[in-house]
Amino acid sequence: MNPDDTGVAGGSVGDGTRAVRAGLPEPVKYEPTLPGPVFAAHYHLPGEPTGPYTYGRDENPTWSRLERAIGELEAPGEDGVETLVFASGMAAISAVLFSQLRAGDALVMPDDGYQALPLAREQLTAYGVEVRTAPTGGDAQLGVLDGARLLWLETPSNPGLDVCDLRRLVAAAHAQGTLVAVDNTLATPLGQRPLELGADFSVASGTKMLTGHGDLLLGYVASRDTGLMASVRRWRKIVGAIPGPMEAWLAHRSLATLQLRADRQTANALAVAEALRGRPEVTGLRYPGLPDDPSHKIAAQQMRRFGCVVSFCLPSRARADGFLDALRLVDSATSFGGVRSTAERRGRWGGDAVPEGFIRLSVGAEDPEDLVADVLRALDESAR
C-alpha cells in the first residue's frame, strides 16, 4: 500500500464523507485530488528489488489507492483490513475458492446464488473438493456444514433475494474451525459489512452497484487476516487476474457518489416494490426492504440499506417478455446496480432455478414517480 495514502481518519464520519474521501492521498500543491491512472508494466528498479512497486502484475499505485478506499468502506476506522482488487467479480470469487481449498476439503455453497457458481463447483469437484449446497433462506447451509473447510454465503442472494443470518452462520462455522466468505455484491459495504459481522472474507463484484455506471469490470476481496490474504495475493499473481489501471481509476472516481447512488436507488427500489405489491398479476415479489418480505426481519438486523434489486414473477414467459418490451425507462440488460434501471427475464440464461416469468429488476437513479409510472404502464400494456 502506498504510504502517502491517508484516506479518512477514524470511523466516526458519515457514509457520504467517507465515500467521497476514501483512499485519497495527502494534498500536494498543484497536484490533482485523485491522481490519474498509472500505466506501467515495470518501474525503475536499480539495485535490490525493494519497495512497493516492482512489476505491473504485482502492484500498481492506482490499485493501491482503490484498495485503500474500499477497505475504508468495508471496515471504517480499522487499520488491519487488507483489500485486493481483481479483474472481475468472478476473479475475486475464484481467488478465495482456489487459494483456500485443497483436494479432500469440503466447501458449502448456496444452491440459489450467482449463476456462475455452478461453474466453480464443477471445477472444484474435478480437483477433488467436496462441494455441498443448500438454499440461502432459513439458514439451510447449517445443515450441511459439518467438517467443511469453507462456508460461502451470498446474502441477499442473486436473483431470489433470500437472506441468511450472518451472525448465526459465522458463529456456527467458526465454532468448528470453518472459514466464512460472504459475497456482498448486492448489498455493497454501505448496505452490509460482512467483516463486522464476523466473516473472514468479504468478496464482491465492483462491476455493479459499487461503481454503478455499467462501464467497467472489477472485483475485490477484503479480510482482516493477513495470512489468508497472502494466499489470495499469491493466487492473483499466479493467474494474473488483475484490473487495468484505467478501470481501477474509474472505480475509485465512482466511489465518491456511492452513498448518493445507494440512497436514491434503495429508495426507488422500495417505491417500485410497493407499487408492484398491488398488482394481481405479480407473484413472488421479493425485496428485503418491504416490511412483509420473508427476509425483512433478518435483513433489518444486519443491513443498513437493502439494495436496488427487486424480483417478481409474471404469469408466463410471453407476459414477461411483453412487459420488458413495453418498458421505456428500464433497459433490457443483464447485471445490476447501475444508475440506469435495467431488467431481464432471468430464465433466458438457463442457469437459475426460476420460473419462466421471473423478472429481476435493477432500479436506477431516475425520478421515482417516473419509474413507477413506467413499470405500471408496461404491466398494463403487456396484459393486452
Coordinates of N, CA, C and O in Angstrom, one line a residue, residues 226-366:
T226 N -4.1 -11.4 7.6 CA -3.0 -11.2 6.6 C -2.5 -12.5 6.1 O -2.1 -12.6 4.9
G227 N -2.6 -13.6 6.9 CA -2.2 -14.9 6.4 C -3.1 -15.4 5.3 O -2.6 -15.9 4.2
L228 N -4.4 -15.3 5.5 CA -5.3 -15.7 4.4 C -5.1 -14.8 3.2 O -5.2 -15.3 2.0
M229 N -4.9 -13.5 3.4 CA -4.8 -12.6 2.2 C -3.5 -12.9 1.5 O -3.4 -12.6 0.3
A230 N -2.5 -13.4 2.2 CA -1.2 -13.7 1.5 C -1.4 -14.8 0.4 O -0.9 -14.7 -0.7
S231 N -2.3 -15.7 0.7 CA -2.6 -16.8 -0.2 C -3.5 -16.3 -1.4 O -3.3 -16.7 -2.5
V232 N -4.4 -15.4 -1.0 CA -5.2 -14.8 -2.1 C -4.3 -13.9 -3.0 O -4.5 -14.0 -4.2
R233 N -3.4 -13.2 -2.4 CA -2.5 -12.3 -3.2 C -1.6 -13.2 -4.1 O -1.4 -12.9 -5.3
R234 N -1.2 -14.3 -3.6 CA -0.4 -15.3 -4.4 C -1.2 -15.8 -5.6 O -0.7 -15.9 -6.7
W235 N -2.4 -16.1 -5.3 CA -3.3 -16.6 -6.4 C -3.4 -15.6 -7.5 O -3.4 -15.9 -8.7
R236 N -3.6 -14.3 -7.1 CA -3.8 -13.2 -8.1 C -2.5 -13.1 -8.9 O -2.6 -12.9 -10.1
K237 N -1.3 -13.3 -8.3 CA -0.1 -13.2 -9.0 C 0.0 -14.4 -10.0 O 0.5 -14.2 -11.1
I238 N -0.4 -15.6 -9.6 CA -0.2 -16.8 -10.4 C -1.1 -16.7 -11.7 O -0.7 -16.9 -12.8
V239 N -2.3 -16.3 -11.5 CA -3.3 -16.3 -12.6 C -3.3 -15.0 -13.3 O -3.9 -14.9 -14.4
G240 N -2.7 -13.9 -12.7 CA -2.7 -12.6 -13.4 C -4.1 -12.0 -13.6 O -4.3 -11.2 -14.5
A241 N -5.0 -12.2 -12.6 CA -6.3 -11.7 -12.7 C -6.4 -10.3 -12.2 O -7.1 -10.0 -11.2
I242 N -5.7 -9.4 -12.8 CA -5.5 -8.0 -12.3 C -6.4 -7.0 -13.1 O -6.6 -7.2 -14.3
P243 N -6.8 -6.0 -12.5 CA -7.6 -4.9 -13.2 C -6.6 -4.0 -14.0 O -5.5 -3.8 -13.6
G244 N -7.1 -3.4 -15.0 CA -6.3 -2.4 -15.7 C -6.3 -1.1 -14.9 O -7.2 -0.9 -14.1
P245 N -5.3 -0.3 -15.0 CA -5.2 0.9 -14.2 C -6.4 1.9 -14.5 O -6.8 2.6 -13.6
M246 N -6.8 1.9 -15.8 CA -7.9 2.8 -16.1 C -9.2 2.4 -15.4 O -9.9 3.2 -14.9
E247 N -9.5 1.0 -15.4 CA -10.6 0.5 -14.7 C -10.5 0.8 -13.2 O -11.5 1.2 -12.6
A248 N -9.4 0.7 -12.6 CA -9.2 1.0 -11.2 C -9.4 2.4 -10.9 O -10.0 2.8 -9.9
W249 N -8.9 3.3 -11.7 CA -9.1 4.7 -11.5 C -10.6 5.1 -11.7 O -11.1 5.9 -10.9
L250 N -11.3 4.6 -12.7 CA -12.7 4.9 -12.9 C -13.5 4.4 -11.7 O -14.4 5.0 -11.2
A251 N -13.1 3.2 -11.2 CA -13.8 2.7 -10.0 C -13.6 3.6 -8.8 O -14.6 3.9 -8.1
H252 N -12.4 4.1 -8.6 CA -12.2 5.0 -7.4 C -13.0 6.3 -7.6 O -13.6 6.8 -6.6
R253 N -12.9 6.8 -8.8 CA -13.7 8.0 -9.1 C -15.2 7.8 -8.7 O -15.9 8.6 -8.1
S254 N -15.7 6.6 -9.1 CA -17.1 6.3 -9.0 C -17.5 6.1 -7.5 O -18.7 6.4 -7.1
L255 N -16.6 5.7 -6.7 CA -16.9 5.5 -5.2 C -17.4 6.8 -4.6 O -18.2 6.8 -3.6
A256 N -16.9 8.0 -5.1 CA -17.3 9.2 -4.5 C -18.8 9.4 -4.4 O -19.3 10.1 -3.6
T257 N -19.5 8.9 -5.4 CA -21.0 9.0 -5.4 C -21.8 7.8 -4.9 O -23.0 7.8 -5.0
L258 N -21.1 6.9 -4.3 CA -21.7 5.6 -3.9 C -22.9 5.9 -2.9 O -24.0 5.3 -3.0
Q259 N -22.6 6.7 -1.9 CA -23.7 7.0 -0.9 C -24.9 7.7 -1.6 O -26.1 7.3 -1.3
L260 N -24.7 8.6 -2.5 CA -25.7 9.3 -3.2 C -26.5 8.3 -4.0 O -27.8 8.3 -4.0
R261 N -25.8 7.5 -4.7 CA -26.5 6.5 -5.6 C -27.2 5.5 -4.7 O -28.4 5.1 -5.0
A262 N -26.6 5.0 -3.7 CA -27.2 3.9 -2.9 C -28.5 4.4 -2.2 O -29.5 3.7 -2.2
D263 N -28.5 5.6 -1.7 CA -29.7 6.1 -1.1 C -30.8 6.3 -2.1 O -31.9 6.0 -1.8
R264 N -30.5 6.9 -3.2 CA -31.5 7.1 -4.2 C -32.0 5.8 -4.8 O -33.3 5.6 -4.9
Q265 N -31.2 4.9 -5.1 CA -31.6 3.6 -5.7 C -32.3 2.7 -4.7 O -33.3 2.1 -5.1
T266 N -31.9 2.8 -3.5 CA -32.6 2.0 -2.4 C -34.0 2.5 -2.2 O -35.0 1.8 -2.2
A267 N -34.2 3.8 -2.2 CA -35.5 4.5 -2.0 C -36.4 4.2 -3.2 O -37.6 3.9 -3.1
N268 N -35.8 4.3 -4.4 CA -36.5 4.0 -5.6 C -37.0 2.5 -5.7 O -38.1 2.2 -6.1
A269 N -36.1 1.6 -5.3 CA -36.4 0.2 -5.3 C -37.6 -0.1 -4.4 O -38.5 -0.9 -4.7
L270 N -37.6 0.5 -3.2 CA -38.8 0.4 -2.3 C -40.0 0.9 -2.9 O -41.1 0.3 -2.8
A271 N -40.0 2.0 -3.6 CA -41.1 2.6 -4.2 C -41.7 1.7 -5.3 O -42.9 1.5 -5.4
V272 N -40.8 1.1 -6.1 CA -41.2 0.2 -7.2 C -41.8 -1.0 -6.6 O -42.9 -1.6 -7.0
A273 N -41.2 -1.6 -5.5 CA -41.7 -2.8 -4.9 C -43.1 -2.6 -4.3 O -44.0 -3.4 -4.4
E274 N -43.3 -1.4 -3.7 CA -44.6 -1.1 -3.1 C -45.6 -1.0 -4.2 O -46.8 -1.4 -4.0
A275 N -45.3 -0.4 -5.3 CA -46.2 -0.3 -6.4 C -46.6 -1.7 -7.0 O -47.7 -2.0 -7.4
L276 N -45.6 -2.6 -7.1 CA -45.8 -3.9 -7.6 C -46.7 -4.7 -6.7 O -47.4 -5.6 -7.1
R277 N -46.6 -4.5 -5.4 CA -47.3 -5.2 -4.4 C -48.8 -5.2 -4.7 O -49.6 -6.1 -4.3
G278 N -49.3 -4.1 -5.3 CA -50.7 -4.0 -5.5 C -51.2 -4.6 -6.8 O -52.4 -4.4 -7.2
R279 N -50.4 -5.2 -7.6 CA -50.7 -5.8 -8.9 C -51.1 -7.2 -8.8 O -50.3 -8.0 -8.4
P280 N -52.3 -7.6 -9.3 CA -52.7 -9.0 -9.1 C -51.9 -10.0 -10.0 O -51.8 -11.2 -9.6
E281 N -51.3 -9.5 -11.1 CA -50.6 -10.4 -11.9 C -49.2 -10.7 -11.4 O -48.4 -11.6 -11.9
V282 N -48.7 -9.9 -10.4 CA -47.4 -10.1 -9.9 C -47.4 -11.1 -8.7 O -48.2 -10.9 -7.7
T283 N -46.6 -12.1 -8.8 CA -46.5 -13.1 -7.7 C -45.0 -13.2 -7.3 O -44.1 -12.7 -8.0
G284 N -44.8 -13.7 -6.1 CA -43.4 -14.0 -5.7 C -42.6 -12.7 -5.5 O -41.3 -12.8 -5.7
L285 N -43.2 -11.6 -5.2 CA -42.5 -10.3 -5.1 C -41.5 -10.4 -3.9 O -41.9 -10.8 -2.8
R286 N -40.2 -10.0 -4.2 CA -39.2 -10.0 -3.2 C -38.4 -8.7 -3.2 O -37.9 -8.3 -4.2
Y287 N -38.3 -8.1 -2.0 CA -37.4 -7.0 -1.8 C -37.2 -6.9 -0.3 O -38.2 -6.8 0.5
P288 N -36.0 -7.1 0.2 CA -35.8 -7.2 1.7 C -36.2 -6.0 2.4 O -36.5 -6.0 3.6
G289 N -36.4 -4.8 1.8 CA -36.8 -3.6 2.4 C -38.3 -3.5 2.7 O -38.8 -2.7 3.4
L290 N -39.1 -4.4 2.1 CA -40.5 -4.4 2.3 C -40.8 -5.0 3.7 O -40.3 -6.1 4.0
P291 N -41.6 -4.4 4.5 CA -41.8 -4.9 5.9 C -42.4 -6.3 5.9 O -42.2 -7.1 6.9
D292 N -43.2 -6.7 4.9 CA -43.7 -8.0 4.9 C -42.9 -9.0 4.1 O -43.4 -10.2 3.8
D293 N -41.7 -8.7 3.6 CA -40.9 -9.6 2.9 C -40.4 -10.7 3.9 O -40.1 -10.4 5.0
P294 N -40.4 -12.0 3.4 CA -40.0 -13.1 4.3 C -38.6 -12.8 5.0 O -38.3 -13.4 6.1
S295 N -37.7 -12.1 4.3 CA -36.4 -11.9 4.8 C -36.2 -10.5 5.6 O -35.1 -10.2 6.1
H296 N -37.2 -9.8 5.7 CA -37.1 -8.4 6.2 C -36.5 -8.4 7.6 O -35.6 -7.6 8.0
K297 N -37.0 -9.2 8.5 CA -36.6 -9.2 9.9 C -35.1 -9.4 10.0 O -34.4 -8.7 10.8
I298 N -34.6 -10.5 9.4 CA -33.2 -10.7 9.5 C -32.4 -9.7 8.8 O -31.4 -9.2 9.3
A299 N -32.9 -9.2 7.6 CA -32.1 -8.2 6.8 C -32.0 -6.9 7.6 O -30.9 -6.3 7.6
A300 N -33.1 -6.6 8.3 CA -33.0 -5.3 9.1 C -32.0 -5.4 10.3 O -31.6 -4.4 10.8
Q301 N -31.7 -6.6 10.7 CA -30.8 -6.8 11.8 C -29.3 -6.7 11.4 O -28.4 -6.4 12.2
Q302 N -29.0 -6.9 10.1 CA -27.7 -6.9 9.6 C -27.4 -6.0 8.4 O -26.2 -5.8 8.0
M303 N -28.4 -5.4 7.8 CA -28.2 -4.5 6.7 C -28.6 -3.1 7.0 O -29.6 -2.8 7.8
R304 N -27.9 -2.1 6.5 CA -28.1 -0.7 6.7 C -28.9 -0.1 5.5 O -29.5 0.9 5.6
R305 N -28.8 -0.7 4.4 CA -29.5 -0.4 3.2 C -29.9 -1.7 2.5 O -29.1 -2.6 2.5
F306 N -31.0 -1.8 1.8 CA -31.5 -3.0 1.3 C -31.2 -3.3 -0.2 O -31.7 -4.3 -0.7
G307 N -30.5 -2.4 -0.8 CA -30.1 -2.7 -2.2 C -31.1 -2.2 -3.2 O -32.1 -1.6 -2.9
C308 N -30.8 -2.4 -4.5 CA -31.5 -1.8 -5.6 C -32.3 -2.8 -6.4 O -32.8 -2.5 -7.4
V309 N -32.2 -4.1 -6.1 CA -32.8 -5.1 -6.9 C -34.1 -5.6 -6.3 O -34.3 -5.9 -5.1
V310 N -35.1 -5.7 -7.2 CA -36.5 -6.2 -6.9 C -36.7 -7.4 -7.8 O -36.4 -7.3 -9.0
S311 N -37.2 -8.5 -7.3 CA -37.6 -9.6 -8.1 C -39.0 -10.0 -8.0 O -39.6 -9.8 -6.9
F312 N -39.6 -10.5 -9.1 CA -41.0 -10.9 -9.1 C -41.3 -11.8 -10.3 O -40.4 -11.9 -11.2
C313 N -42.5 -12.4 -10.3 CA -42.9 -13.3 -11.4 C -44.1 -12.7 -12.0 O -45.0 -12.2 -11.4
L314 N -44.1 -12.9 -13.3 CA -45.3 -12.7 -14.1 C -45.9 -14.0 -14.6 O -45.1 -15.0 -14.6
P315 N -47.1 -14.1 -15.0 CA -47.8 -15.4 -15.2 C -47.1 -16.3 -16.3 O -47.3 -17.5 -16.2
S316 N -46.4 -15.7 -17.2 CA -45.8 -16.6 -18.3 C -44.6 -15.9 -18.9 O -44.3 -14.7 -18.7
R317 N -43.9 -16.7 -19.7 CA -42.8 -16.1 -20.4 C -43.2 -15.0 -21.4 O -42.5 -14.0 -21.5
A318 N -44.3 -15.3 -22.1 CA -44.8 -14.3 -23.0 C -45.2 -13.0 -22.3 O -44.9 -11.9 -22.8
R319 N -45.8 -13.1 -21.2 CA -46.2 -11.9 -20.4 C -44.9 -11.1 -19.9 O -44.8 -9.9 -20.0
A320 N -43.9 -11.9 -19.5 CA -42.7 -11.3 -19.0 C -42.0 -10.6 -20.2 O -41.5 -9.4 -20.0
D321 N -41.9 -11.2 -21.3 CA -41.3 -10.6 -22.5 C -42.0 -9.4 -23.0 O -41.4 -8.3 -23.3
G322 N -43.3 -9.4 -22.9 CA -44.1 -8.3 -23.3 C -43.9 -7.1 -22.3 O -43.9 -5.9 -22.8
F323 N -43.8 -7.4 -21.1 CA -43.6 -6.4 -20.1 C -42.2 -5.7 -20.3 O -42.1 -4.5 -20.3
L324 N -41.2 -6.5 -20.6 CA -39.9 -5.9 -20.8 C -39.8 -5.1 -22.1 O -39.2 -4.0 -22.1
D325 N -40.5 -5.5 -23.1 CA -40.6 -4.8 -24.4 C -41.3 -3.5 -24.2 O -41.0 -2.5 -24.9
A326 N -42.3 -3.4 -23.3 CA -43.1 -2.2 -23.1 C -42.4 -1.1 -22.2 O -42.8 0.0 -22.2
L327 N -41.3 -1.5 -21.5 CA -40.7 -0.5 -20.7 C -39.9 0.5 -21.5 O -39.4 0.2 -22.5
R328 N -40.0 1.7 -21.0 CA -39.3 2.8 -21.7 C -38.1 3.4 -21.0 O -37.1 3.8 -21.6
L329 N -38.2 3.4 -19.7 CA -37.1 3.9 -18.8 C -36.2 2.9 -18.3 O -35.2 3.2 -17.6
V330 N -36.5 1.6 -18.5 CA -35.8 0.5 -18.0 C -35.2 -0.3 -19.2 O -36.0 -0.8 -20.0
D331 N -33.9 -0.4 -19.2 CA -33.2 -1.0 -20.3 C -33.3 -2.6 -20.1 O -33.1 -3.0 -19.0
S332 N -33.4 -3.3 -21.2 CA -33.2 -4.8 -21.2 C -31.7 -5.1 -21.2 O -31.1 -4.9 -22.2
A333 N -31.3 -5.6 -20.0 CA -29.8 -5.9 -19.9 C -29.6 -6.7 -18.7 O -30.4 -6.8 -17.8
T334 N -28.5 -7.5 -18.7 CA -28.2 -8.3 -17.5 C -27.3 -7.4 -16.6 O -27.1 -6.2 -16.9
S335 N -26.8 -8.0 -15.5 CA -26.1 -7.3 -14.5 C -27.1 -6.4 -13.7 O -28.3 -6.4 -13.9
F336 N -26.6 -5.7 -12.7 CA -27.5 -4.8 -11.9 C -26.7 -3.8 -11.2 O -25.4 -3.8 -11.2
G337 N -27.3 -2.8 -10.6 CA -26.7 -1.8 -9.7 C -26.3 -0.5 -10.4 O -25.8 0.4 -9.7
G338 N -26.7 -0.4 -11.7 CA -26.3 0.9 -12.4 C -27.3 2.0 -12.1 O -28.4 1.8 -11.7
V339 N -26.8 3.2 -12.4 CA -27.7 4.4 -12.3 C -28.9 4.4 -13.2 O -29.9 5.1 -13.0
R340 N -28.7 3.7 -14.3 CA -29.8 3.5 -15.3 C -30.5 2.2 -15.0 O -29.9 1.1 -15.0
S341 N -31.8 2.2 -14.8 CA -32.6 1.0 -14.5 C -32.5 -0.1 -15.6 O -32.5 0.3 -16.8
T342 N -32.4 -1.3 -15.2 CA -32.3 -2.4 -16.1 C -33.2 -3.6 -15.6 O -33.5 -3.6 -14.4
A343 N -33.6 -4.4 -16.5 CA -34.4 -5.6 -16.1 C -34.2 -6.7 -17.1 O -33.8 -6.4 -18.3
E344 N -34.4 -7.9 -16.7 CA -34.4 -9.0 -17.6 C -35.2 -10.2 -17.1 O -35.5 -10.3 -15.9
R345 N -35.6 -11.1 -18.0 CA -36.2 -12.3 -17.7 C -35.0 -13.3 -17.4 O -34.4 -13.7 -18.4
R346 N -34.8 -13.7 -16.2 CA -33.6 -14.5 -15.8 C -33.6 -15.9 -16.5 O -32.6 -16.4 -16.7
G347 N -34.8 -16.4 -16.7 CA -34.9 -17.7 -17.3 C -34.3 -17.8 -18.7 O -34.0 -19.0 -19.1
R348 N -34.0 -16.7 -19.4 CA -33.4 -16.8 -20.7 C -32.0 -17.3 -20.7 O -31.5 -17.8 -21.7
W349 N -31.3 -17.3 -19.6 CA -30.0 -17.8 -19.5 C -29.9 -19.3 -19.2 O -28.9 -19.9 -19.4
G350 N -31.0 -19.8 -18.6 CA -31.0 -21.2 -18.3 C -30.2 -21.7 -17.1 O -30.3 -22.9 -16.8
G351 N -29.6 -20.8 -16.3 CA -28.8 -21.3 -15.2 C -29.4 -21.0 -13.8 O -28.9 -21.5 -12.8
D352 N -30.5 -20.3 -13.8 CA -31.1 -20.0 -12.5 C -32.4 -20.9 -12.4 O -33.2 -21.0 -13.3
A353 N -32.6 -21.4 -11.2 CA -33.8 -22.2 -10.9 C -35.0 -21.3 -10.6 O -35.5 -21.2 -9.5
V354 N -35.5 -20.6 -11.7 CA -36.6 -19.7 -11.5 C -37.7 -20.0 -12.6 O -37.4 -20.5 -13.6
P355 N -38.9 -19.5 -12.3 CA -40.0 -19.7 -13.3 C -39.7 -18.9 -14.6 O -38.9 -18.0 -14.6
E356 N -40.3 -19.3 -15.7 CA -40.1 -18.6 -17.0 C -40.5 -17.1 -16.9 O -39.9 -16.3 -17.6
G357 N -41.4 -16.8 -16.1 CA -41.9 -15.4 -16.0 C -41.1 -14.6 -14.9 O -41.5 -13.5 -14.6
F358 N -40.0 -15.1 -14.4 CA -39.3 -14.4 -13.3 C -38.5 -13.2 -13.9 O -37.8 -13.3 -14.9
I359 N -38.7 -12.1 -13.2 CA -38.1 -10.8 -13.6 C -37.1 -10.4 -12.5 O -37.5 -10.3 -11.3
R360 N -35.9 -10.0 -12.9 CA -35.0 -9.3 -12.0 C -34.9 -7.9 -12.5 O -34.5 -7.6 -13.6
L361 N -35.3 -7.0 -11.6 CA -35.4 -5.5 -11.9 C -34.4 -4.8 -11.1 O -34.4 -4.8 -9.8
S362 N -33.4 -4.2 -11.7 CA -32.4 -3.4 -11.0 C -32.8 -1.9 -11.1 O -32.9 -1.4 -12.2
V363 N -33.1 -1.3 -10.0 CA -33.7 0.0 -10.0 C -32.6 1.1 -10.0 O -31.7 1.0 -9.1
G364 N -32.7 2.0 -10.9 CA -31.6 3.0 -11.0 C -31.9 4.3 -10.2 O -32.7 4.3 -9.3
A365 N -31.4 5.4 -10.7 CA -31.4 6.7 -10.0 C -32.4 7.7 -10.7 O -32.3 8.9 -10.4
E366 N -33.3 7.2 -11.6 CA -34.2 8.1 -12.2 C -35.2 8.6 -11.1 O -35.2 8.1 -10.0

